[in-house]
PDB file of C-alpha atoms and ligand atoms in Angstrom:
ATOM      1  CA  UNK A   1      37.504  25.740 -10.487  1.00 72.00           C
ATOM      2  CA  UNK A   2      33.762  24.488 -10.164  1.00 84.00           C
ATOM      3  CA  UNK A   3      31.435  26.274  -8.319  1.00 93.00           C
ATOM      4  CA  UNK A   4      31.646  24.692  -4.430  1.00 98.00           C
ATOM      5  CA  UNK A   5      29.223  22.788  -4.023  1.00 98.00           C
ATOM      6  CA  UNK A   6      29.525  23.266   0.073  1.00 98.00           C
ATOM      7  CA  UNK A   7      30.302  26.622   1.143  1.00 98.00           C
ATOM      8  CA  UNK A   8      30.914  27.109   4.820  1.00 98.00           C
ATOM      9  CA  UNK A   9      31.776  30.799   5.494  1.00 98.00           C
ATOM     10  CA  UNK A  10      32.754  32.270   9.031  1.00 98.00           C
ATOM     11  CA  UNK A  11      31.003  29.532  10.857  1.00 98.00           C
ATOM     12  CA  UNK A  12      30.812  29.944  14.925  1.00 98.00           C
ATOM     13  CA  UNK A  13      29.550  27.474  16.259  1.00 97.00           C
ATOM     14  CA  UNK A  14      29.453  27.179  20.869  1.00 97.00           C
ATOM     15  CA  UNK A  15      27.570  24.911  23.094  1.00 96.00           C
ATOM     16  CA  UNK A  16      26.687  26.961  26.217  1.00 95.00           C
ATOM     17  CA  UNK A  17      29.605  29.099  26.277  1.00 96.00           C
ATOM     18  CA  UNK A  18      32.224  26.632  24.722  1.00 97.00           C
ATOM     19  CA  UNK A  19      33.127  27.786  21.835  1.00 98.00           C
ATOM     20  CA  UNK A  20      33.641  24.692  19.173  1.00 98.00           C
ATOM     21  CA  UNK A  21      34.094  26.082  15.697  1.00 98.00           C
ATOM     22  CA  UNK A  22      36.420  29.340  15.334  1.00 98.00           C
ATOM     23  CA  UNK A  23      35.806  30.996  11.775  1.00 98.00           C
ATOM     24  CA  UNK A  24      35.383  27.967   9.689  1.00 98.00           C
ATOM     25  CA  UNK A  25      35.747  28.526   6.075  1.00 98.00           C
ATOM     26  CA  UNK A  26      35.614  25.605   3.905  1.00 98.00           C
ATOM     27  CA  UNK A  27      34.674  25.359   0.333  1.00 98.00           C
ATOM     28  CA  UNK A  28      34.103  21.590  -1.309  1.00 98.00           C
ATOM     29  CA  UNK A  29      33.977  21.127  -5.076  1.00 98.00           C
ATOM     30  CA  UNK A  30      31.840  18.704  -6.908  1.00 98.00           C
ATOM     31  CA  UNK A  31      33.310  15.036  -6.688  1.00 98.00           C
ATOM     32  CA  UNK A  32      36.318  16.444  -3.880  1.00 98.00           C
ATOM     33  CA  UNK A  33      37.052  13.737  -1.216  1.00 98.00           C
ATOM     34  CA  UNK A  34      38.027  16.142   1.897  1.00 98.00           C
ATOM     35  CA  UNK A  35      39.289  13.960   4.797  1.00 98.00           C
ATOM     36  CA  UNK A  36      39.386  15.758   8.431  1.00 98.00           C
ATOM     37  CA  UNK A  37      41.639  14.906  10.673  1.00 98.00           C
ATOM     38  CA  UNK A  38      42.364  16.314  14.644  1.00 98.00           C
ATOM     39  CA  UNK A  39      42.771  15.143  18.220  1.00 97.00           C
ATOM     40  CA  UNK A  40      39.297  13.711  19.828  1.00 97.00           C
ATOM     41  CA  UNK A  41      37.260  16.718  20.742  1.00 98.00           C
ATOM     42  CA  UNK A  42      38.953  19.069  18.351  1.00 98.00           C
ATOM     43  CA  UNK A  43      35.263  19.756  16.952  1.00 98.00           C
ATOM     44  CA  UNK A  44      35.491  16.948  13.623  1.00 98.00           C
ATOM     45  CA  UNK A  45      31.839  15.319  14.260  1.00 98.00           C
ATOM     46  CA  UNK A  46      30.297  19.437  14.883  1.00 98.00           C
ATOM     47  CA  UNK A  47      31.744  20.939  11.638  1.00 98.00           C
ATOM     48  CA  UNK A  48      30.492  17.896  10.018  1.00 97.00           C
ATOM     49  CA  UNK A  49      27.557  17.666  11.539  1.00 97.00           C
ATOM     50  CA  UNK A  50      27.000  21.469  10.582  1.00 96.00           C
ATOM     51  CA  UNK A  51      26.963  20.647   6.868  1.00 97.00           C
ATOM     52  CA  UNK A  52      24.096  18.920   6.843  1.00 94.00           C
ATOM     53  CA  UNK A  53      22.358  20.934   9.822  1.00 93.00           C
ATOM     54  CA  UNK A  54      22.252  18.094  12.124  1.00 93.00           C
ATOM     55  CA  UNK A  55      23.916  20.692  14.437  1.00 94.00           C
ATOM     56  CA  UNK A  56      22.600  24.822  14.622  1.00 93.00           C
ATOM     57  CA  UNK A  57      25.297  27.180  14.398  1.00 95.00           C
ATOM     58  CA  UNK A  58      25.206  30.633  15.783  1.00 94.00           C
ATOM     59  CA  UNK A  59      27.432  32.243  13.187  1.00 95.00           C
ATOM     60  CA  UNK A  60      28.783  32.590   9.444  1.00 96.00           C
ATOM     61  CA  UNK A  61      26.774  30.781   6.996  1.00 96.00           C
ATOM     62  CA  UNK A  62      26.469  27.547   5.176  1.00 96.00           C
ATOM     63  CA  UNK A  63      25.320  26.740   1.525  1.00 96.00           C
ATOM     64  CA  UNK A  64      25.092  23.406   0.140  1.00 96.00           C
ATOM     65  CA  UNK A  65      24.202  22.903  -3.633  1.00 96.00           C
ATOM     66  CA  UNK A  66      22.962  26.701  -3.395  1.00 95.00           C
ATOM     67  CA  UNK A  67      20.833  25.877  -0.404  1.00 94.00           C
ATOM     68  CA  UNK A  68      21.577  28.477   2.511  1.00 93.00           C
ATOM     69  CA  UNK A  69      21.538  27.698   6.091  1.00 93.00           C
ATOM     70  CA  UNK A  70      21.992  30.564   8.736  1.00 91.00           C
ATOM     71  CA  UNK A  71      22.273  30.807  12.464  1.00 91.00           C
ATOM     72  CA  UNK A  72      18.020  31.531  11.657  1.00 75.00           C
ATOM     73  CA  UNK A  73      16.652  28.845   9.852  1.00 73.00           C
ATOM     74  CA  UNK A  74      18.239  25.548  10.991  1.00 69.00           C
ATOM     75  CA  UNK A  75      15.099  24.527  12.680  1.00 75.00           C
ATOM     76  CA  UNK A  76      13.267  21.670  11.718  1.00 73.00           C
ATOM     77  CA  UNK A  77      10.534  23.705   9.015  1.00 73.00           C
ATOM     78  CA  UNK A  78      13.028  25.379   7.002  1.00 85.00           C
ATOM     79  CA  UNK A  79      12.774  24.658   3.345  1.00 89.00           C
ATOM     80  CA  UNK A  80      16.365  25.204   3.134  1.00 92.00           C
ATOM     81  CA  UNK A  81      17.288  22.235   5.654  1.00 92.00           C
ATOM     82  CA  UNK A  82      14.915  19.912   4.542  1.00 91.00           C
ATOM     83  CA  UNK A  83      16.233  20.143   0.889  1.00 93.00           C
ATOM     84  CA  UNK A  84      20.032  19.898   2.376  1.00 94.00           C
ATOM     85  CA  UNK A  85      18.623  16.421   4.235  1.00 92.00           C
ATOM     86  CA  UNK A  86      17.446  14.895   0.989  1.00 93.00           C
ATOM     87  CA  UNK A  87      20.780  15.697  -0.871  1.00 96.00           C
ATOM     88  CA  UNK A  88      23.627  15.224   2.148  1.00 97.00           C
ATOM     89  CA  UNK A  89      23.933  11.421   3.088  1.00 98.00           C
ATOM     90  CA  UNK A  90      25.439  10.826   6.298  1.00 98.00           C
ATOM     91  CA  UNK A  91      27.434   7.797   7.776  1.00 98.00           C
ATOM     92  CA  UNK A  92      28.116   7.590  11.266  1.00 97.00           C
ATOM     93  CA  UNK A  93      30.378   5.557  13.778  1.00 97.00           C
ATOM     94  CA  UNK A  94      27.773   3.585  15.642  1.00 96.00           C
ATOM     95  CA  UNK A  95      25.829   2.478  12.022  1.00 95.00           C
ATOM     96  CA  UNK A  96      21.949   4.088  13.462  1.00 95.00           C
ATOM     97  CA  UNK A  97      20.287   1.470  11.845  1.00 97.00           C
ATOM     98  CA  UNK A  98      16.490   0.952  12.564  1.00 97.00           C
ATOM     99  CA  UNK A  99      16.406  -2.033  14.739  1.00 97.00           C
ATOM    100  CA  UNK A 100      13.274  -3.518  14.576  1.00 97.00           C
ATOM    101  CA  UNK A 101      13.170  -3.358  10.715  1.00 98.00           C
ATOM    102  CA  UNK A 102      14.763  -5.584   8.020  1.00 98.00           C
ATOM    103  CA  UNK A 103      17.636  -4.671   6.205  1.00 98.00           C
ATOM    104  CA  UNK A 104      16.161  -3.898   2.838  1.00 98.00           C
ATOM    105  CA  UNK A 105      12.984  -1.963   4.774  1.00 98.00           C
ATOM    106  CA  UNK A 106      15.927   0.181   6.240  1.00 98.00           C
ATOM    107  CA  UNK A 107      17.236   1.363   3.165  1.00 98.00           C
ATOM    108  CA  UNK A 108      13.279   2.281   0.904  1.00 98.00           C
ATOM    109  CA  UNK A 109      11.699   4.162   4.066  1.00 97.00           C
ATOM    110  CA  UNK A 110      13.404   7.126   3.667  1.00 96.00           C
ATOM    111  CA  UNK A 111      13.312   7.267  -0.877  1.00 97.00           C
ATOM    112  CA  UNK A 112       9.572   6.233  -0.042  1.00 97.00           C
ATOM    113  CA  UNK A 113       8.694   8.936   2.751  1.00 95.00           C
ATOM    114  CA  UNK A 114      10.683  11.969   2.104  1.00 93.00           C
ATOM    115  CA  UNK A 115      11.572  11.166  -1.932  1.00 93.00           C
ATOM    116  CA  UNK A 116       7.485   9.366  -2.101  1.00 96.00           C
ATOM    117  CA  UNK A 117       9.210   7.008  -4.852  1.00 97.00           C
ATOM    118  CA  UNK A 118       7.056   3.814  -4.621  1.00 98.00           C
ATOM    119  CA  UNK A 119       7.535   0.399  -3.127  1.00 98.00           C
ATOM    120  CA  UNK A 120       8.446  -1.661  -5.904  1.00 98.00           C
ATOM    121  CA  UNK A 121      11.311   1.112  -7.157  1.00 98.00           C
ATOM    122  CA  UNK A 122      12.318   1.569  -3.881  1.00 98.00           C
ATOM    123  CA  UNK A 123      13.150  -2.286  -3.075  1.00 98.00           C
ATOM    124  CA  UNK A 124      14.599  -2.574  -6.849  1.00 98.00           C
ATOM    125  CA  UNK A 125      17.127   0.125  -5.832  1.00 98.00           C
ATOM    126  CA  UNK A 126      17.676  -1.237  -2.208  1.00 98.00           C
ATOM    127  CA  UNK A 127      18.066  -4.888  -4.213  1.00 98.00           C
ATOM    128  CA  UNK A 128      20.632  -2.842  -6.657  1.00 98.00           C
ATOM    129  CA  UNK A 129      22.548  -0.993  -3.826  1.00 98.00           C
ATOM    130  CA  UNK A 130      23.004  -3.597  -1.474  1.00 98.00           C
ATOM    131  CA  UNK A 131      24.432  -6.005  -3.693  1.00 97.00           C
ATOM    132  CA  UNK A 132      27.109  -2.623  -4.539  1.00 97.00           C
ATOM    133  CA  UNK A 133      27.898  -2.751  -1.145  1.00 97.00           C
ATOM    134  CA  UNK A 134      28.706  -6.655  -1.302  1.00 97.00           C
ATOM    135  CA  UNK A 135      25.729  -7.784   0.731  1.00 97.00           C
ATOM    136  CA  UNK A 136      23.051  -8.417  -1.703  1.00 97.00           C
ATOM    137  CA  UNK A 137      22.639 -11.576   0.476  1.00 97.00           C
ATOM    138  CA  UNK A 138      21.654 -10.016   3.462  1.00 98.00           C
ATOM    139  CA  UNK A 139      18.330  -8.024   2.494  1.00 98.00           C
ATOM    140  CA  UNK A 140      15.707  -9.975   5.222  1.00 98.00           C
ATOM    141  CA  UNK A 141      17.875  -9.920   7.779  1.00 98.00           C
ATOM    142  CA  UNK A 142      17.754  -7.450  11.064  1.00 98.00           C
ATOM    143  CA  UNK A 143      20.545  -5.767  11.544  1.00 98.00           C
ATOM    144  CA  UNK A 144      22.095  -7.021  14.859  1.00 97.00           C
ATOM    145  CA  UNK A 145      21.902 -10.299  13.068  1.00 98.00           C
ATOM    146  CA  UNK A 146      24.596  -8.879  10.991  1.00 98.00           C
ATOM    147  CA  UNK A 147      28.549  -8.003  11.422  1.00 97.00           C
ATOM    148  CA  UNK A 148      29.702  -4.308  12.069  1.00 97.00           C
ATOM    149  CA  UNK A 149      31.052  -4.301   9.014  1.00 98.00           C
ATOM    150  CA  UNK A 150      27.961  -5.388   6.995  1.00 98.00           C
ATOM    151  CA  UNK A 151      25.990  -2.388   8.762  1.00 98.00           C
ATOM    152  CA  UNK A 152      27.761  -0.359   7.934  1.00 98.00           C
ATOM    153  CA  UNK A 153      27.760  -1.520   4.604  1.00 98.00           C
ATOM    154  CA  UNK A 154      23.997  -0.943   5.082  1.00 98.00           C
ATOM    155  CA  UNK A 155      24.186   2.403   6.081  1.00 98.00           C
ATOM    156  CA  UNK A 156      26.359   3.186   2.883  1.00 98.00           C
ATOM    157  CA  UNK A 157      23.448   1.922   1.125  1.00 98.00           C
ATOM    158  CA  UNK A 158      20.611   3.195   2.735  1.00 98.00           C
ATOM    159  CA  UNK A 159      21.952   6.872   2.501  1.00 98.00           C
ATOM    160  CA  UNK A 160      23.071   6.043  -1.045  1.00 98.00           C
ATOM    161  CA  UNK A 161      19.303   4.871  -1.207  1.00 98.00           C
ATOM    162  CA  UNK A 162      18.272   8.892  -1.319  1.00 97.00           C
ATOM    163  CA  UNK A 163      20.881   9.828  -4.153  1.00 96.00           C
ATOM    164  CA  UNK A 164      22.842  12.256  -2.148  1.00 98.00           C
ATOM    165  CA  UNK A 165      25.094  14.601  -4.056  1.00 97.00           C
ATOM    166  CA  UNK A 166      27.820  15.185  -0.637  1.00 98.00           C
ATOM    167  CA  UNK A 167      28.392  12.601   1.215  1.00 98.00           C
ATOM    168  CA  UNK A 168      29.106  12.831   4.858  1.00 98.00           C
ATOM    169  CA  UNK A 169      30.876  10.137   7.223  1.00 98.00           C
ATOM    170  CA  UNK A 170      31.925   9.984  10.738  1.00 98.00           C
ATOM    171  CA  UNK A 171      34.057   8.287  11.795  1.00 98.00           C
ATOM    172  CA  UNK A 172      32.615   5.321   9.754  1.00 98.00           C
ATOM    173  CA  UNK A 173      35.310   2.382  10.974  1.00 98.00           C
ATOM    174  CA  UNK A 174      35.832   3.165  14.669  1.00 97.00           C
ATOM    175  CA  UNK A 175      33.229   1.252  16.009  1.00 97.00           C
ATOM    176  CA  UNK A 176      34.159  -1.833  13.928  1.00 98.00           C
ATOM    177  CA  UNK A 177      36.821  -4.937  14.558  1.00 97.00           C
ATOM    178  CA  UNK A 178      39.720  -4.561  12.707  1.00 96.00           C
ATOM    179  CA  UNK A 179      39.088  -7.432  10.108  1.00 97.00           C
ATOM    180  CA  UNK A 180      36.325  -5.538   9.116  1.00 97.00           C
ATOM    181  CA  UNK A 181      37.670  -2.183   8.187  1.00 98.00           C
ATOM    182  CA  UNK A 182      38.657  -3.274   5.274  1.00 98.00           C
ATOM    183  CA  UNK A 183      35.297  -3.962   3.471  1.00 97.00           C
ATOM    184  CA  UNK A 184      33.595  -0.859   4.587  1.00 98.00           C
ATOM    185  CA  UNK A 185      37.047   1.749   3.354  1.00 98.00           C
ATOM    186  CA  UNK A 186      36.839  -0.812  -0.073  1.00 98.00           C
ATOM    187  CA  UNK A 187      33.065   0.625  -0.528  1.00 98.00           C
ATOM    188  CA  UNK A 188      34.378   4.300   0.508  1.00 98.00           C
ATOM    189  CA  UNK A 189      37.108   3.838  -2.100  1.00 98.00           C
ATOM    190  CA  UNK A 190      34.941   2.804  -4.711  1.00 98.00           C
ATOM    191  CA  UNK A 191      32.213   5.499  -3.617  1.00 98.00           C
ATOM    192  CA  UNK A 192      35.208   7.919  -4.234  1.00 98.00           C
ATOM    193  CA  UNK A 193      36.014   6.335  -7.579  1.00 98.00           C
ATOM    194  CA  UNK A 194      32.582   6.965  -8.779  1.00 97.00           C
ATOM    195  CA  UNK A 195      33.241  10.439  -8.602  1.00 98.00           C
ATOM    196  CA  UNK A 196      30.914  11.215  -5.386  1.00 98.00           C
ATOM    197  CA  UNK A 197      31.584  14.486  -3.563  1.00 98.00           C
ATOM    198  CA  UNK A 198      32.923  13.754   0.076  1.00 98.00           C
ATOM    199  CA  UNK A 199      34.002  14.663   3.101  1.00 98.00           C
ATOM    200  CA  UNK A 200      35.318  11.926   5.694  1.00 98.00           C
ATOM    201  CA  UNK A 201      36.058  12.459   9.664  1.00 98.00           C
ATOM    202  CA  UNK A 202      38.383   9.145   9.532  1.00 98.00           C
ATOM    203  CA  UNK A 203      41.652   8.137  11.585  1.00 96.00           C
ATOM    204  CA  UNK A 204      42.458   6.071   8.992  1.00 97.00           C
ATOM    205  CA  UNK A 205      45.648   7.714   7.285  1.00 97.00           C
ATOM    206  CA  UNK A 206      46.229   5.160   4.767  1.00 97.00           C
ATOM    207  CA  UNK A 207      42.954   5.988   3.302  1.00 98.00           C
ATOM    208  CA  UNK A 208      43.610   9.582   3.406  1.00 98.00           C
ATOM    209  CA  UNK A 209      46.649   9.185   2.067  1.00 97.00           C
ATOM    210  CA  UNK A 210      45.348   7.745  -1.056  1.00 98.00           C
ATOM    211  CA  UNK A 211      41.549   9.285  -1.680  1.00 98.00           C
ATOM    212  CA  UNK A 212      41.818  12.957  -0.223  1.00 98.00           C
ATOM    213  CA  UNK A 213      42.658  15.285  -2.629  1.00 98.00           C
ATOM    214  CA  UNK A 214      42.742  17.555   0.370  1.00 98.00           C
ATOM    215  CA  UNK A 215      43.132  17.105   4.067  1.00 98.00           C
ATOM    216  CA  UNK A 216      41.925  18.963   6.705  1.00 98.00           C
ATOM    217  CA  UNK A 217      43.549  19.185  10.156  1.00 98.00           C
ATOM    218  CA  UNK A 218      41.446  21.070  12.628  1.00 98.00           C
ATOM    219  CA  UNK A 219      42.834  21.628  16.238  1.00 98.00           C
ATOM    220  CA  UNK A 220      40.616  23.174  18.997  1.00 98.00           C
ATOM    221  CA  UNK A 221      37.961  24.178  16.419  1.00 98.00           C
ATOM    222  CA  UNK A 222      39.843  25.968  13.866  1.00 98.00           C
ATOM    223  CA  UNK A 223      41.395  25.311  10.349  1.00 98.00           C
ATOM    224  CA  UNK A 224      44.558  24.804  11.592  1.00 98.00           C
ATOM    225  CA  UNK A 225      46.464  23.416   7.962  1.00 98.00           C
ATOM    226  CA  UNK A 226      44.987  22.176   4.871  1.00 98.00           C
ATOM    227  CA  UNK A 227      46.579  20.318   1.336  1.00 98.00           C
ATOM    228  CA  UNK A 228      46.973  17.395  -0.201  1.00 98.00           C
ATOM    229  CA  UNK A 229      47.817  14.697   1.643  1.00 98.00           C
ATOM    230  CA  UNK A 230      51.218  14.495   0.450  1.00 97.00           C
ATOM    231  CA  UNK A 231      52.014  17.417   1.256  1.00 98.00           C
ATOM    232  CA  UNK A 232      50.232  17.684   4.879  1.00 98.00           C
ATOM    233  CA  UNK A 233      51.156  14.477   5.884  1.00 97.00           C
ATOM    234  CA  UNK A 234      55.206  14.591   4.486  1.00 97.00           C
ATOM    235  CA  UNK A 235      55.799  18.695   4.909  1.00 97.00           C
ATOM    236  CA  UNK A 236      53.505  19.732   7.795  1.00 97.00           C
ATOM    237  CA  UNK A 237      53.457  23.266   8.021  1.00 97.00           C
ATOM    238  CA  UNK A 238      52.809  24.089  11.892  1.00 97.00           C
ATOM    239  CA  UNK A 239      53.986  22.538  15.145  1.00 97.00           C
ATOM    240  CA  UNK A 240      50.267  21.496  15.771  1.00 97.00           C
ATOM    241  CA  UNK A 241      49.950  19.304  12.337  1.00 97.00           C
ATOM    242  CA  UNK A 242      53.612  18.198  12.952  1.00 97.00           C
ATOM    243  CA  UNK A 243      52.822  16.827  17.043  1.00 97.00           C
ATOM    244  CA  UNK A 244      49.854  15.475  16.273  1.00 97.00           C
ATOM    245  CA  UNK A 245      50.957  13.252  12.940  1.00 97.00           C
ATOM    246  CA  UNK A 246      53.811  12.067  15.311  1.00 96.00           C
ATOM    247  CA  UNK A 247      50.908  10.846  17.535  1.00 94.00           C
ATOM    248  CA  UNK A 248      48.921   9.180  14.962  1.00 92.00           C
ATOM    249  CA  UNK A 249      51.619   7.887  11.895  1.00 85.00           C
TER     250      UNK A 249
HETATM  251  P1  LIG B 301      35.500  15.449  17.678  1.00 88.84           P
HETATM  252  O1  LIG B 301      34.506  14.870  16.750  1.00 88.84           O
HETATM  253  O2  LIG B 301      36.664  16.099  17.004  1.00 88.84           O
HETATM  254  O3  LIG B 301      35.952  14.466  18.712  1.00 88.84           O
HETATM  255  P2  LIG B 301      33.265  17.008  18.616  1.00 88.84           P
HETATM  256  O4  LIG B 301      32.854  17.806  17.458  1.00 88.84           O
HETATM  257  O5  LIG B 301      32.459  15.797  18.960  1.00 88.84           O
HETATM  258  O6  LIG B 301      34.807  16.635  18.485  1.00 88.84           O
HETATM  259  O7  LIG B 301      33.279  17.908  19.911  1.00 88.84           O
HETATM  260  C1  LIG B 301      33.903  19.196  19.951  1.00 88.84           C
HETATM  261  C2  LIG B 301      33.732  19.790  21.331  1.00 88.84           C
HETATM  262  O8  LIG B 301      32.359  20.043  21.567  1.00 88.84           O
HETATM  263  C3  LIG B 301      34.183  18.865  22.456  1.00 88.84           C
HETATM  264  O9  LIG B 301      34.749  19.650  23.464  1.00 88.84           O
HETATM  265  C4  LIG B 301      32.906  18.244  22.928  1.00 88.84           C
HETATM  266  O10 LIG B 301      33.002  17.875  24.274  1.00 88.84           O
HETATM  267  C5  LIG B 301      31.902  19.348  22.721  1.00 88.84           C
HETATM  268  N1  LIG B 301      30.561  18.830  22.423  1.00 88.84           N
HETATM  269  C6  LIG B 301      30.232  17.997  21.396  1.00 88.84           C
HETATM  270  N2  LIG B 301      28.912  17.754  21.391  1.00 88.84           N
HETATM  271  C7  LIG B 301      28.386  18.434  22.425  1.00 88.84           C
HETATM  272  C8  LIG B 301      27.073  18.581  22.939  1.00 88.84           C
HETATM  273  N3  LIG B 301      26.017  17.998  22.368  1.00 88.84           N
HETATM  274  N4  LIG B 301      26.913  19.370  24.030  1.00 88.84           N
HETATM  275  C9  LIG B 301      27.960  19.996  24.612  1.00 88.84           C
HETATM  276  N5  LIG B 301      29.235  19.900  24.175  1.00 88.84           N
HETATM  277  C10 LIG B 301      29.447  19.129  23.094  1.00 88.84           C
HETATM  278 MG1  LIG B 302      33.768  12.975  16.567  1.00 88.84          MG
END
């Protein structure tokens, strides 16, 4: 097997004194699609969050494309963390657009501040990505005069935008209408097909059914079963994975 290209070894992770990630150890390959499933507040958004250091952890230790993070150096000034932000893209449920800026300035202000690629590239590439993402039609609009499912579309882009080698997302269709899940799991899907390396908080099962190569159920902030979907979904292993499926199939 490759060399992971996300390592997360004996991670601890508590707020105050509740303790919200149990011995975490989790190791993501080049171009693997991890899905991770559990109840609400079974601690999905922290471990992801964790990966790219959005979150501080206060044991074990992370590495992402040979980049380490430790309970020490997740503060703003490490080196480390800064160089996991440019690679990680992140997606999350409520879109965290920029509000008071267009869509295409959304997606070059971060290649042109933290990358320092230059105005015209950047707006070729946000030109190039958001027509991807289906919206190529959309790039002087704000983003509340969009759908749901168009910004989210934009927030594909926009962390696309910094040429991430993981991609993170969070819950990426709960916040949206049900007609428009579709578009955004269609730009997932191809985003998988592509061959990116990610790793998807979703409660869409359909969609881990057929991208995951491995699922991830986590119950009260442990590993509680992992596999392919076929086999954690059809054959679950422990009484947790088997009540909660029955909750959510
Ligand atoms: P999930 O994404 O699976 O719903 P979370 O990772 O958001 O779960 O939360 C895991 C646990 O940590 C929950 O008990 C939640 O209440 C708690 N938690 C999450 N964020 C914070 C925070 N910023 N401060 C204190 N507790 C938090
Ligand atoms: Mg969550």
């Amino acid at each position: 097997m490759a060399d992971p290209i996300v390592e997360m070894k004996d991670v601890n992770k508590y707020f105050g004194s509740h303790h919200v990630l149990k011995d975490i150890n989790l190791e993501v390959v080049p171009g693997e699609k991890i899905v991770v499933i559990g109840a609400s507040g079974s601690g999905k958004s922290t471990l992801i969050r964790c990966v790219n250091g959005l979150e501080p952890f206060q044991g074990g230790r992370i590495v992402v494309d040979g980049h380490p993070l430790e309970p020490g150096n997740t503060s703003k000034t490490s080196r480390s963390l800064q160089a996991i932000r440019r690679e990680v893209g992140m997606v999350f449920q409520q879109f965290n657009l920029f509000p008071h800026r267009t869509v295409l300035k959304n997606i070059m202000l971060a290649p042109m501040r933290v990358r320092k690629v230059g105005r015209n590239q950047a707006e070729e590439t946000a030109r190039r990505l958001l027509d991807r993402v289906g919206i190529g039609n959309q790039a002087d609009k704000f983003p509340t005069q969009l759908s749901g499912g168009q910004q989210q579309r934009v927030a594909i882009a926009r962390a696309l935008a910094m040429d991430p080698r993981v991609m993170l997302f969070d819950e990426p269709t709960s916040a949206l209408d049900p007609e428009m899940i579709g578009e955004v799991l269609d730009v997932m899907r191809e985003l998988a097909a592509e061959g990116m390396t990610m790793m998807v908080v979703t409660h869409e099962m359909g969609f881990a059914r057929e991208v995951a190569d491995r699922v991830i159920y986590i119950h009260e902030g442990q590993i509680v079963e992992q596999g392919p979907p076929a086999e954690v979904f059809d054959n679950p292993q422990s009484e947790r994975t088997k009540a909660f499926l029955s909750r959510v199939l």
